[in-house]
Short mmCIF file of C-alpha atoms in Angstrom, two decimals:
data_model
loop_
_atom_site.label_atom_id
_atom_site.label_comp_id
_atom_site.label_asym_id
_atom_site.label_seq_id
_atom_site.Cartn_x
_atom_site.Cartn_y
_atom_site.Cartn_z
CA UNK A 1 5.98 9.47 -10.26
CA UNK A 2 5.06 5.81 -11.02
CA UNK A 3 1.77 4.65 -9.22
CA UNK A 4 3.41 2.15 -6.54
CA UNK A 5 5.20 5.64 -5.83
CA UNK A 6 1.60 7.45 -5.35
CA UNK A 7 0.10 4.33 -3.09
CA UNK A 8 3.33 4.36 -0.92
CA UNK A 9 2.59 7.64 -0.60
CA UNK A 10 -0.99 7.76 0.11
CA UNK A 11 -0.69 4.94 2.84
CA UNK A 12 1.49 7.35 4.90
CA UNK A 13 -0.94 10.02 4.48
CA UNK A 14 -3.15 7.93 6.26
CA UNK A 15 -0.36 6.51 8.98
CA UNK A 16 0.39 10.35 9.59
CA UNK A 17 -3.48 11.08 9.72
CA UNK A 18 -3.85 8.25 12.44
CA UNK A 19 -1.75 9.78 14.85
CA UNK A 20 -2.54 13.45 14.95
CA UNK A 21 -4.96 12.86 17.61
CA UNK A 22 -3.96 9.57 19.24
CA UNK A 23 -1.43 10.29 21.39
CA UNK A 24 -3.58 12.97 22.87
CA UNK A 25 -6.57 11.11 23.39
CA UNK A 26 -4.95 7.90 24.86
CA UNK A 27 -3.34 9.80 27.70
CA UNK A 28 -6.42 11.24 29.72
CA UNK A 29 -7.78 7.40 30.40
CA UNK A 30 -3.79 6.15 31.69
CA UNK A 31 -4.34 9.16 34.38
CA UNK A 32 -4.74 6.46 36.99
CA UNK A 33 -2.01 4.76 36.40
CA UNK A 34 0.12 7.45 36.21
CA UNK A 35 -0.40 8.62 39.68
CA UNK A 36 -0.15 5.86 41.47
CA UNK A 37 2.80 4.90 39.76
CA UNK A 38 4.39 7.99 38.85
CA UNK A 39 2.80 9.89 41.74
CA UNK A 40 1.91 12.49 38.87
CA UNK A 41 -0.13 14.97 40.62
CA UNK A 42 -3.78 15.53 39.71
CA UNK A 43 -3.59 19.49 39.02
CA UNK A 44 -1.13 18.78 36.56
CA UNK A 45 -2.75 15.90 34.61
CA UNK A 46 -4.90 18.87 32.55
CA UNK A 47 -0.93 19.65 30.72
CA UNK A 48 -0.93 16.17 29.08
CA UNK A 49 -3.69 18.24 26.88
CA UNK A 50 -3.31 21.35 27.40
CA UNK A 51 0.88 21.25 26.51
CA UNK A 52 0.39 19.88 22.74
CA UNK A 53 -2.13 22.45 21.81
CA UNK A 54 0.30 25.31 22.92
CA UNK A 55 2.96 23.54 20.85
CA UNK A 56 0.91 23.46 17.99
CA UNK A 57 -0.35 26.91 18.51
CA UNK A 58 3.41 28.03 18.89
CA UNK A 59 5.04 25.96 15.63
CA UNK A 60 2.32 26.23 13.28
CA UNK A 61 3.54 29.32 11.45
CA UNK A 62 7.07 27.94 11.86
CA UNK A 63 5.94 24.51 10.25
CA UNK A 64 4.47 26.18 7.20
CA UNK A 65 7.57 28.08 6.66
CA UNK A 66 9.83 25.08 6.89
CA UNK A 67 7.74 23.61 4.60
CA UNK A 68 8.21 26.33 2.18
CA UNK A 69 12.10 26.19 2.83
CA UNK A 70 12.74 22.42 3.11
CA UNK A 71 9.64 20.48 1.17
CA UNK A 72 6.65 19.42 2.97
CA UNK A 73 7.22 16.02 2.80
CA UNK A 74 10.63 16.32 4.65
CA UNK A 75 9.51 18.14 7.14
CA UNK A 76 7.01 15.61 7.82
CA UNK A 77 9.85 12.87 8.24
CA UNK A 78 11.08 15.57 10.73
CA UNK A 79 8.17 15.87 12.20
CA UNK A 80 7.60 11.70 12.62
CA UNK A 81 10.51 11.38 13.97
CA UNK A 82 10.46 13.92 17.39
CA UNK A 83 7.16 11.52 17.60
CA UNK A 84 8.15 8.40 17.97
CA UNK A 85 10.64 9.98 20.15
CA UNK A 86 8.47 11.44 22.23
CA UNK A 87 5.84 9.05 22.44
CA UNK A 88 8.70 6.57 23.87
CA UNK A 89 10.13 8.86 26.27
CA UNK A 90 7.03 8.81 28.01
CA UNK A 91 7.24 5.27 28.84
CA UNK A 92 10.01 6.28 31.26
CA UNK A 93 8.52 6.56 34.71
CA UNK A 94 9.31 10.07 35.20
CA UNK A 95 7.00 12.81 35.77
CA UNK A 96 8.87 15.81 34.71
CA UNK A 97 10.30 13.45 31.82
CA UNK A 98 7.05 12.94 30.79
CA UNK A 99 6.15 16.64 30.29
CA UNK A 100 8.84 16.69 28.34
CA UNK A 101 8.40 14.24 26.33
CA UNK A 102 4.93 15.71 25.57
CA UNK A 103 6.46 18.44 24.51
CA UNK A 104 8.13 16.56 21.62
CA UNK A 105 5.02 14.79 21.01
CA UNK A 106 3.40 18.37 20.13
CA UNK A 107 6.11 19.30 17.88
CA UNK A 108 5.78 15.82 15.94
CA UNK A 109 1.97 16.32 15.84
CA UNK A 110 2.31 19.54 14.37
CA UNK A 111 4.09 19.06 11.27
CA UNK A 112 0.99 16.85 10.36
CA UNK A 113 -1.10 19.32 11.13
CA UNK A 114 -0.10 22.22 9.57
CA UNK A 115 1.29 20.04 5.82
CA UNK A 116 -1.04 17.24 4.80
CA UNK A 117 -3.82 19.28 3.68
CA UNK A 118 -0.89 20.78 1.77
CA UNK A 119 0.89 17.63 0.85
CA UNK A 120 -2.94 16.38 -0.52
CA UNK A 121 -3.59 19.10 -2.83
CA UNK A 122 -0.20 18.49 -4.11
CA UNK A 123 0.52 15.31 -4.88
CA UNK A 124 -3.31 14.32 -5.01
CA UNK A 125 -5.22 17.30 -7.19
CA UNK A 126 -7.57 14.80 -8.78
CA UNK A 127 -8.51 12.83 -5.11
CA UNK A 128 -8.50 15.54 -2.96
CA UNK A 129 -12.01 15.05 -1.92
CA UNK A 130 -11.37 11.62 -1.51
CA UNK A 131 -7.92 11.29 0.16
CA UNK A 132 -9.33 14.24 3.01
CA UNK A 133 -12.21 12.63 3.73
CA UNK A 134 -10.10 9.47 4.70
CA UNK A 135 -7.47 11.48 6.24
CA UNK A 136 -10.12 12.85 8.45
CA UNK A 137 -11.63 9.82 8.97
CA UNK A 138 -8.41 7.92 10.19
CA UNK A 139 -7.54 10.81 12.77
CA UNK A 140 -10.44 10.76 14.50
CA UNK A 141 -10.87 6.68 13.84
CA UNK A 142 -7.79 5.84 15.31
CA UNK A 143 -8.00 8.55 18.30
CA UNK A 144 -11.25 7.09 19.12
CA UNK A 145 -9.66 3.70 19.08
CA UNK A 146 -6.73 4.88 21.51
CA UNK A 147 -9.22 6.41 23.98
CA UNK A 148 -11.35 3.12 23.97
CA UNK A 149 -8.35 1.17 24.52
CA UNK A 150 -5.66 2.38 26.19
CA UNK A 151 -7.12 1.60 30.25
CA UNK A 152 -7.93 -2.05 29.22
CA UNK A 153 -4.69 -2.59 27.55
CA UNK A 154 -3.54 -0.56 30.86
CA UNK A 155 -4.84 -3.14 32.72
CA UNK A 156 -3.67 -6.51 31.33
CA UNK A 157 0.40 -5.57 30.58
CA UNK A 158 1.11 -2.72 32.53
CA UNK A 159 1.47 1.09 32.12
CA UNK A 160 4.44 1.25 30.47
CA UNK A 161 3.64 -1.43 27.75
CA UNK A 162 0.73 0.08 26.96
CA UNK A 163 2.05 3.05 25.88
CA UNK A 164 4.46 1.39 23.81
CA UNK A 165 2.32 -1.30 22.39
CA UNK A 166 -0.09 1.70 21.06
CA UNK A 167 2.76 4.06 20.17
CA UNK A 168 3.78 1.61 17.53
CA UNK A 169 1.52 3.14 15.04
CA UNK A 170 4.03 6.27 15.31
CA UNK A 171 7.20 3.74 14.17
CA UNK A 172 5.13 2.48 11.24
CA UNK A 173 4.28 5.72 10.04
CA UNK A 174 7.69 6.61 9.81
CA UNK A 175 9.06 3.59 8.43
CA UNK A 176 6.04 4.16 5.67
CA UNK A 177 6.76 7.82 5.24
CA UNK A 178 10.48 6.85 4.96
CA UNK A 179 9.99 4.62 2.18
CA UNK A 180 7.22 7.19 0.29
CA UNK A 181 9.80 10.35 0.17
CA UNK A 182 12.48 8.49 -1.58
CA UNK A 183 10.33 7.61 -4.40
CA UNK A 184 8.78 11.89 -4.43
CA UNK A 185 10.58 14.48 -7.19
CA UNK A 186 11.27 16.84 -4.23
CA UNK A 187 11.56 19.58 -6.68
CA UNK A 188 8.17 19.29 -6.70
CA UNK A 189 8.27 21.22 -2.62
CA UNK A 190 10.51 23.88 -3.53
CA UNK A 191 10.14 25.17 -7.12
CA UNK A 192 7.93 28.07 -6.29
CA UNK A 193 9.32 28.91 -2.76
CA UNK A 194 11.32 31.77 -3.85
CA UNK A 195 7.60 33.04 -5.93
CA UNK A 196 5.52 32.52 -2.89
CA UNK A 197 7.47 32.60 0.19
CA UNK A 198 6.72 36.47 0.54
CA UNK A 199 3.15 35.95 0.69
CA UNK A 200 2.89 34.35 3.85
CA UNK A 201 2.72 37.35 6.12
CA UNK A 202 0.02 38.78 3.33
CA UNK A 203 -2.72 36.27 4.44
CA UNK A 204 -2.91 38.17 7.42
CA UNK A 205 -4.56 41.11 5.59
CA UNK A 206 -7.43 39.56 3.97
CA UNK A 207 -10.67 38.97 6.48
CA UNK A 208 -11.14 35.38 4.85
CA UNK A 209 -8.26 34.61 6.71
CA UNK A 210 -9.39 35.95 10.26
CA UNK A 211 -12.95 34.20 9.52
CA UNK A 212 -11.42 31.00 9.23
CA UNK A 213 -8.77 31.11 11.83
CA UNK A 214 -11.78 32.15 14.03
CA UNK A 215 -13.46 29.17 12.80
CA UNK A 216 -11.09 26.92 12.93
CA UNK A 217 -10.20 28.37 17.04
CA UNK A 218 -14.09 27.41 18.03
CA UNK A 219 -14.64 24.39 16.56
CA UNK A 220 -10.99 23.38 18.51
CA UNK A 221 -12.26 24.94 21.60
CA UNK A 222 -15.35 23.33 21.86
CA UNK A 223 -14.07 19.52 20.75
CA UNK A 224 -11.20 19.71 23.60
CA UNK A 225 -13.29 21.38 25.95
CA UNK A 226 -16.32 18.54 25.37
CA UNK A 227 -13.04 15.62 25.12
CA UNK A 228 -12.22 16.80 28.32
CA UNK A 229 -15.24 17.51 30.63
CA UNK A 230 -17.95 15.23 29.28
CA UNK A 231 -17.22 12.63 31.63
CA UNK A 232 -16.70 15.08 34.48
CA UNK A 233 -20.20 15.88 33.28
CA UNK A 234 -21.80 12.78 33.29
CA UNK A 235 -20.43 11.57 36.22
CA UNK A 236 -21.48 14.72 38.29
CA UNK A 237 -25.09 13.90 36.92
CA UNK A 238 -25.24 10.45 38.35
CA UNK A 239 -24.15 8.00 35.70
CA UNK A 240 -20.68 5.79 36.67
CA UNK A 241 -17.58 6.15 35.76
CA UNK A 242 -18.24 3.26 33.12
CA UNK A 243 -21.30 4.64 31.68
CA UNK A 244 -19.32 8.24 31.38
CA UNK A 245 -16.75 7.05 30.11
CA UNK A 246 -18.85 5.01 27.19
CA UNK A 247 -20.55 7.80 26.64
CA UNK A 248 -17.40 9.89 25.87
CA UNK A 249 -15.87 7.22 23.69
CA UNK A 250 -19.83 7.31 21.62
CA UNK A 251 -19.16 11.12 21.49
CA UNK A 252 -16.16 10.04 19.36
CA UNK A 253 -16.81 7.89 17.49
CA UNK A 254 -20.24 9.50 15.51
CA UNK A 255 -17.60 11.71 14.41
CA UNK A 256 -16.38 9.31 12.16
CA UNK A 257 -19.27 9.06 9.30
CA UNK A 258 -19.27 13.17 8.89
CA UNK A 259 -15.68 13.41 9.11
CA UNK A 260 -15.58 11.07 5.61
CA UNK A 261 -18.45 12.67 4.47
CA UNK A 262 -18.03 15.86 5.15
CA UNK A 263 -15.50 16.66 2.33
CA UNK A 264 -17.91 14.84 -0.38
CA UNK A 265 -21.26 17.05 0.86
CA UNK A 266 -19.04 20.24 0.59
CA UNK A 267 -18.32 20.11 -3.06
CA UNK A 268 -20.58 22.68 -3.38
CA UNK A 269 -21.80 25.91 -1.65
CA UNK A 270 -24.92 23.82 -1.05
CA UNK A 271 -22.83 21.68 1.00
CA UNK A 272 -21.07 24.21 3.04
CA UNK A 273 -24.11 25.71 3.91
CA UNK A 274 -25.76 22.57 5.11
CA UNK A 275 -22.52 21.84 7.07
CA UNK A 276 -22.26 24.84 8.73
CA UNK A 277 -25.45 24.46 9.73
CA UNK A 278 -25.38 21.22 11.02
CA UNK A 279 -22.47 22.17 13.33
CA UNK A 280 -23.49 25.06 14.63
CA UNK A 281 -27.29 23.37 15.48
CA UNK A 282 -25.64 20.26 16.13
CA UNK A 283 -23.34 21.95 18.76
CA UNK A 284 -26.08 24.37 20.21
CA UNK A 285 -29.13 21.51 20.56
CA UNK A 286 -26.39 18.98 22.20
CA UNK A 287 -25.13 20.87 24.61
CA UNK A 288 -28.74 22.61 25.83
CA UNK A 289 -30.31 19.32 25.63
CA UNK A 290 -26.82 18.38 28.39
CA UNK A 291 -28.62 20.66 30.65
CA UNK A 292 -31.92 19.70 30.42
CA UNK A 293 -31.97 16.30 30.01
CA UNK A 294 -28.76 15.42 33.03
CA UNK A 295 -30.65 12.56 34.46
CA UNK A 296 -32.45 10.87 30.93
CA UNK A 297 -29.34 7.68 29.82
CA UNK A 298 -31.35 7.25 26.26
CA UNK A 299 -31.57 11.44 26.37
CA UNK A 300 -27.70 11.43 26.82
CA UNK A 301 -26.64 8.48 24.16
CA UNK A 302 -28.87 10.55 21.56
CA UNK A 303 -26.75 14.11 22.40
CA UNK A 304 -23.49 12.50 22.78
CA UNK A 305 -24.29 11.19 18.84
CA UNK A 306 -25.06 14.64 18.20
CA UNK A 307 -22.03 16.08 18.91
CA UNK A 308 -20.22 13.70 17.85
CA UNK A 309 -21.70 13.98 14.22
CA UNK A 310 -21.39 18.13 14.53
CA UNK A 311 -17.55 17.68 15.61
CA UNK A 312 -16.81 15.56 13.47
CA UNK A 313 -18.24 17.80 10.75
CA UNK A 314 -16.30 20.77 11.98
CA UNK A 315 -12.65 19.41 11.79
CA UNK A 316 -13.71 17.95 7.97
CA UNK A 317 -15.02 21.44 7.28
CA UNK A 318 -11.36 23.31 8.41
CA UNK A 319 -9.63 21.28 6.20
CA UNK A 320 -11.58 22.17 3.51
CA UNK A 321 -11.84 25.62 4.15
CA UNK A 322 -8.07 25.35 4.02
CA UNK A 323 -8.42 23.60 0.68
CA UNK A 324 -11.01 25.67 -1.31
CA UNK A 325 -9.99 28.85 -0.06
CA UNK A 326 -6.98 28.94 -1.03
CA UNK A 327 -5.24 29.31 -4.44
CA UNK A 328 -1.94 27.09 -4.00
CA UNK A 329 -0.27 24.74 -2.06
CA UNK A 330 1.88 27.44 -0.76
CA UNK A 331 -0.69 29.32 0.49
CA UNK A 332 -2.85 26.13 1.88
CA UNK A 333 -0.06 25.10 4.12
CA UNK A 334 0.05 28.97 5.08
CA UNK A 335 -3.27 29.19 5.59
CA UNK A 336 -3.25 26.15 8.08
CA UNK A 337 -0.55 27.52 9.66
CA UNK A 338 -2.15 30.58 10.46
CA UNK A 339 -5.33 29.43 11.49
CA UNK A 340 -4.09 27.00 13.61
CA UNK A 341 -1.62 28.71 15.02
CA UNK A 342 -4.45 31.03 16.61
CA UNK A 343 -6.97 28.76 16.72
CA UNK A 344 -5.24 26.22 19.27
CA UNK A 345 -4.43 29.14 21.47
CA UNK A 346 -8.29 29.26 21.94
CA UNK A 347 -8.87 25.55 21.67
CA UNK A 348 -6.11 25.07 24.68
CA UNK A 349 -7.74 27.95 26.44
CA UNK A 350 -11.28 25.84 26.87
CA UNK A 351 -10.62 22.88 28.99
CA UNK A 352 -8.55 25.07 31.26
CA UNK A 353 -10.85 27.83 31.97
CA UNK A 354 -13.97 25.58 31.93
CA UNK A 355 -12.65 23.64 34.54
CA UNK A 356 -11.67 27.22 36.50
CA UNK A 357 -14.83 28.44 36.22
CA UNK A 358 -16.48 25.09 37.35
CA UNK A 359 -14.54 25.12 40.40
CA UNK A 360 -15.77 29.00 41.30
CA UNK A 361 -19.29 28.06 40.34
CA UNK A 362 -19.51 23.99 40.79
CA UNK A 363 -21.91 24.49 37.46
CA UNK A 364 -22.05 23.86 34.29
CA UNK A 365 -24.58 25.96 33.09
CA UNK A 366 -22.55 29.32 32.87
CA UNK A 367 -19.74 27.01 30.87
CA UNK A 368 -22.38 25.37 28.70
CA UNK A 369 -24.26 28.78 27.68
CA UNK A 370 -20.90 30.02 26.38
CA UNK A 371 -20.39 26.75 24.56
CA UNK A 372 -23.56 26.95 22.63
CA UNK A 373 -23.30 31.10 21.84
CA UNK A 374 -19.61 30.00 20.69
CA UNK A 375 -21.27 27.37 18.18
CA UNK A 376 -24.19 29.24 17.05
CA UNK A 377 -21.58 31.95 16.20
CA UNK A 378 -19.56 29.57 14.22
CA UNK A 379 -22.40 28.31 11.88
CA UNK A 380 -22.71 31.85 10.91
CA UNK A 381 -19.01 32.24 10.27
CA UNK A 382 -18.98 29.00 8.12
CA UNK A 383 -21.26 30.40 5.86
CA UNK A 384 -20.10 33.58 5.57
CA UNK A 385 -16.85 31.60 4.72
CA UNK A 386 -18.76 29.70 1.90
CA UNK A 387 -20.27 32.81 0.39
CA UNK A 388 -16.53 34.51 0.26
CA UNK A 389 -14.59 33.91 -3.14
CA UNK A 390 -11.10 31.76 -2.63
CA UNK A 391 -8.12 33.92 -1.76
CA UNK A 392 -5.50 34.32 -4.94
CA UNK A 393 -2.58 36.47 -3.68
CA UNK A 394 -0.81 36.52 -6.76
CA UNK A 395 -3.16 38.15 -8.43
CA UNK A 396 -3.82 40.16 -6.02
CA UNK A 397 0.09 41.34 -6.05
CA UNK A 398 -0.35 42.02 -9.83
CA UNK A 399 -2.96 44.21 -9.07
CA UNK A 400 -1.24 46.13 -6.78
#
């Protein structure tokens, strides 16, 4: 493959990367606008969320198999494509049409998911450290972007242009990912399907796989629980709507130097270790300090960077996990699937219970205790993770 080929390629890496959390994030700040103009009703504004992750928990096995079956990278295009679909469908002022259309949005968000770690290792052995650590980067970059944006954009053209106008980065990505696969020996996909396709139900028996679907289920749970509730949070404890909503958009956005990072410090056990560490501390001090600090606005800034910095870590971290704990591409994109398959059950679980349990108890405290035992749990995990050896099911088949 001749190097324009390979940069083609690599830009819609990045494109894909940049909207796997975007049109997620830039939907909880139009809520306004879309009831009073849509008259969508407030108990069902949580499914704009909550409806994604369940499609992601749902397809991710699915996506990993296609992948197998059809190539990666065409199941990406695939996968772009009920995106941009999706993404414009909710421009029509429709309520029930919009559900629906979030529904596609899941499935095109999934395919990204579940294959670029995949697609990374393959294409990219020799910049695999590299090419995550901007793939990371851009995702949570670009979602931080959308959240920051999308009410003042709101504001000055309307709800529906909005949408559009930030949707666009869905079109380029699959005009750039259009352009990429033509130029990609798709042999490349499919050579070792018939080899390794049997091993995908085999994951299941090893514990590595368990530990980091378990790991990869909190650190979900606890980013889309926080995405969601922080500004309920800081609102409750007497800061305005503004400040709250600054706040959440900081909590973001110190993601983005561990998310690059991340990938680098974890060449090494070393740097596992440390990582784990920093998440599940980072996690655990942030949201105790939440608690005991409600009223402090210089208290706040400080944990919002906090965990930022340890969510931010923990997405990185899955995606290496994924990586380095695996043997193959097959098995990576298996190994995604799997994890995340489970793990957004959890992670779409969160928001909706916290908010359950908030309304029994109108507290936080019972929700926040849970949060921190969750995290402090997960820094263990991690480096039990980075202790195990990486899975090789082939010759563990031999063996047998």
């Amino acid at each position: 493959m001749r190097k324009k080929s390979y940069c083609w390629l690599a830009a819609g890496i990045l494109l894909i990367a940049a909207n796997l959390r975007l049109p997620i994030t830039m939907m909880p700040p139009l809520i306004p606008w879309l009831k009073s103009q849509l008259g969508f009703p407030t108990n069902m504004s949580g499914l704009l969320t909550t409806i994604p992750l369940l499609i992601f928990a749902l397809l991710s096995p699915l996506i990993a198999s296609f992948g197998v079956k059809h190539g990666n990278t065409r199941v990406l295009l695939g996968s772009l494509i009920f995106l941009v679909i999706g993404s414009y469908l909710r421009i029509i002022p429709n309520s029930w049409l919009l559900l629906l259309a979030t529904m596609l949005v899941g499935i095109g968000i999934s395919g990204g998911n579940v294959l670029l770690p995949a697609v990374i290792q393959e294409y990219f052995p020799r910049k695999t450290v590299v090419l995550t650590s901007l793939y990371t980067f851009m995702m949570g970059f670009v979602a931080s972007l959308g959240t920051g944006a999308a009410a003042p954009i709101a504001q000055k053209v309307g709800l529906g242009s909005a949408m559009a106008l930030i949707s666009l980065f869905g079109v380029i990505a699959l005009f750039v990912w259009f352009i990429a696969i033509r130029s990609v020996p798709q042999e490349n996909n499919t050579k070792k399907t018939t080899t390794h396709s049997a091993r995908a139900s085999s994951l299941l028996k090893y514990p590595l796989t368990w530990m980091i679907t378990f790991f990869f289920g909190a650190q979900s749970l606890l980013y889309y629980s926080l995405l969601t509730w922080l500004p309920s949070f800081w609102s409750e404890s007497g800061f305005s709507t503004t400040t709250s909503g600054l706040l959440a958009t900081l909590f973001q956005l110190c993601g983005m130097p561990l998310s690059l990072l991340t990938p680098i410090i974890a060449r090494k056990r070393s740097g596992m270790y440390f990582i784990s560490c920093l998440m599940g501390g980072g996690f655990s001090i942030g949201i105790i300090g939440l608690l005991l600090f409600q009223k402090n606005f210089i208290a706040n800034v400080l944990l919002a960077i906090l965990l930022g910095v340890a969510s931010g870590a923990s997405f990185s971290m899955c995606v290496v996990y994924f990586q380095r704990k695996t043997s193959s591409v097959i098995e990576t994109a298996q190994m995604s699937g799997i994890a995340q398959s489970c793990g957004y059950v959890l992670a779409a679980c969160g928001p909706v219970f916290s908010g359950i349990i908030n309304g029994w108890t109108h507290s936080w405290v019972g929700i926040f205790l849970v949060y921190t035992l969750l995290a402090l749990i997960m820094g263990v995990d991690g480096i039990c993770i980075a202790r195990h050896q990486p899975l090789n099911t082939s010759i563990d088949d031999l063996d047998r």
